[in-house]
């Protein structure tokens, strides 16, 4: 179930954005639907509420993906030619 909470720094920072859970669920379900239409196997059956979806039991892969339009954090350590906050071409 998606929540309206947001965190940063492994939970050191915490806030709530009303409606974020609904948007996160809609985005996740739309991505799963797109991947499914493209023939990729996904652990997704259907969206059952504004905040949750149905998926079969499976083993999750331990990946986290963070997407930003600006250079921050460990990216800067790996790419020192970028300035903090520099926008990526888009």
CSV table of C-alpha atoms in Angstrom, one decimal:
chain,number,residue,atom,x,y,z
A,1,UNK,CA,0.0,0.0,0.0
A,2,UNK,CA,1.4,3.4,-1.0
A,3,UNK,CA,1.7,6.1,1.6
A,4,UNK,CA,1.9,9.9,1.5
A,5,UNK,CA,5.2,9.8,3.5
A,6,UNK,CA,8.5,10.9,1.9
A,7,UNK,CA,11.9,10.3,3.5
A,8,UNK,CA,15.5,11.1,2.8
A,9,UNK,CA,18.8,10.2,4.3
A,10,UNK,CA,17.7,6.6,5.3
A,11,UNK,CA,14.8,8.1,7.2
A,12,UNK,CA,16.7,11.0,8.8
A,13,UNK,CA,14.3,13.4,7.0
A,14,UNK,CA,10.5,12.7,7.0
A,15,UNK,CA,7.5,14.6,5.6
A,16,UNK,CA,4.0,13.9,4.3
A,17,UNK,CA,2.7,15.1,0.9
A,18,UNK,CA,-1.1,14.7,0.8
A,19,UNK,CA,-2.1,12.7,-2.4
A,20,UNK,CA,1.4,11.3,-3.0
A,21,UNK,CA,0.3,7.7,-2.3
A,22,UNK,CA,-2.5,7.9,-5.0
A,23,UNK,CA,-0.1,9.3,-7.6
A,24,UNK,CA,2.6,6.7,-6.7
A,25,UNK,CA,0.2,3.8,-7.0
A,26,UNK,CA,-1.2,5.1,-10.4
A,27,UNK,CA,2.3,5.6,-11.7
A,28,UNK,CA,3.5,2.1,-10.6
A,29,UNK,CA,0.4,0.4,-12.1
A,30,UNK,CA,0.8,2.3,-15.3
A,31,UNK,CA,4.4,1.2,-15.6
A,32,UNK,CA,3.5,-2.4,-14.9
A,33,UNK,CA,0.7,-2.3,-17.5
A,34,UNK,CA,3.1,-0.9,-20.1
A,35,UNK,CA,5.7,-3.5,-19.4
A,36,UNK,CA,3.0,-6.2,-19.5
A,37,UNK,CA,1.7,-5.0,-22.9
A,38,UNK,CA,5.3,-5.1,-24.2
A,39,UNK,CA,5.5,-8.8,-23.3
A,40,UNK,CA,7.7,-8.5,-20.2
A,41,UNK,CA,6.8,-10.7,-17.2
A,42,UNK,CA,5.7,-8.6,-14.2
A,43,UNK,CA,4.3,-9.3,-10.8
A,44,UNK,CA,1.1,-7.3,-11.3
A,45,UNK,CA,-2.4,-8.4,-11.8
A,46,UNK,CA,-4.7,-5.4,-11.2
A,47,UNK,CA,-5.1,-2.2,-9.3
A,48,UNK,CA,-7.6,-2.9,-6.5
A,49,UNK,CA,-7.8,0.6,-4.9
A,50,UNK,CA,-6.4,4.1,-5.2
A,51,UNK,CA,-3.5,3.1,-2.9
A,52,UNK,CA,-2.8,-0.6,-3.7
A,53,UNK,CA,-2.6,-3.3,-6.4
A,54,UNK,CA,-2.8,-7.1,-6.5
A,55,UNK,CA,0.4,-9.0,-7.3
A,56,UNK,CA,1.3,-12.7,-6.9
A,57,UNK,CA,3.8,-13.7,-4.3
A,58,UNK,CA,7.3,-13.4,-5.6
A,59,UNK,CA,10.9,-12.7,-4.5
A,60,UNK,CA,11.8,-9.1,-4.8
A,61,UNK,CA,15.0,-8.1,-6.4
A,62,UNK,CA,17.1,-5.8,-4.1
A,63,UNK,CA,17.3,-2.8,-6.4
A,64,UNK,CA,16.5,0.8,-5.7
A,65,UNK,CA,16.3,3.4,-8.6
A,66,UNK,CA,16.4,7.1,-8.0
A,67,UNK,CA,15.7,9.3,-10.9
A,68,UNK,CA,16.4,13.0,-10.9
A,69,UNK,CA,17.0,15.8,-13.5
A,70,UNK,CA,19.9,17.2,-11.3
A,71,UNK,CA,23.3,15.9,-10.3
A,72,UNK,CA,23.4,15.0,-6.5
A,73,UNK,CA,24.9,12.6,-4.0
A,74,UNK,CA,26.9,9.6,-5.1
A,75,UNK,CA,26.6,10.6,-8.8
A,76,UNK,CA,28.8,13.5,-8.1
A,77,UNK,CA,31.4,11.3,-6.5
A,78,UNK,CA,31.5,9.1,-9.6
A,79,UNK,CA,31.3,12.0,-12.0
A,80,UNK,CA,33.3,14.9,-10.5
A,81,UNK,CA,33.0,17.0,-13.7
A,82,UNK,CA,29.4,17.7,-12.9
A,83,UNK,CA,28.4,20.5,-10.5
A,84,UNK,CA,25.9,19.9,-7.6
A,85,UNK,CA,22.5,20.6,-9.0
A,86,UNK,CA,23.6,20.7,-12.6
A,87,UNK,CA,20.7,19.7,-14.9
A,88,UNK,CA,21.0,16.7,-17.1
A,89,UNK,CA,20.1,17.1,-20.7
A,90,UNK,CA,16.5,16.2,-21.1
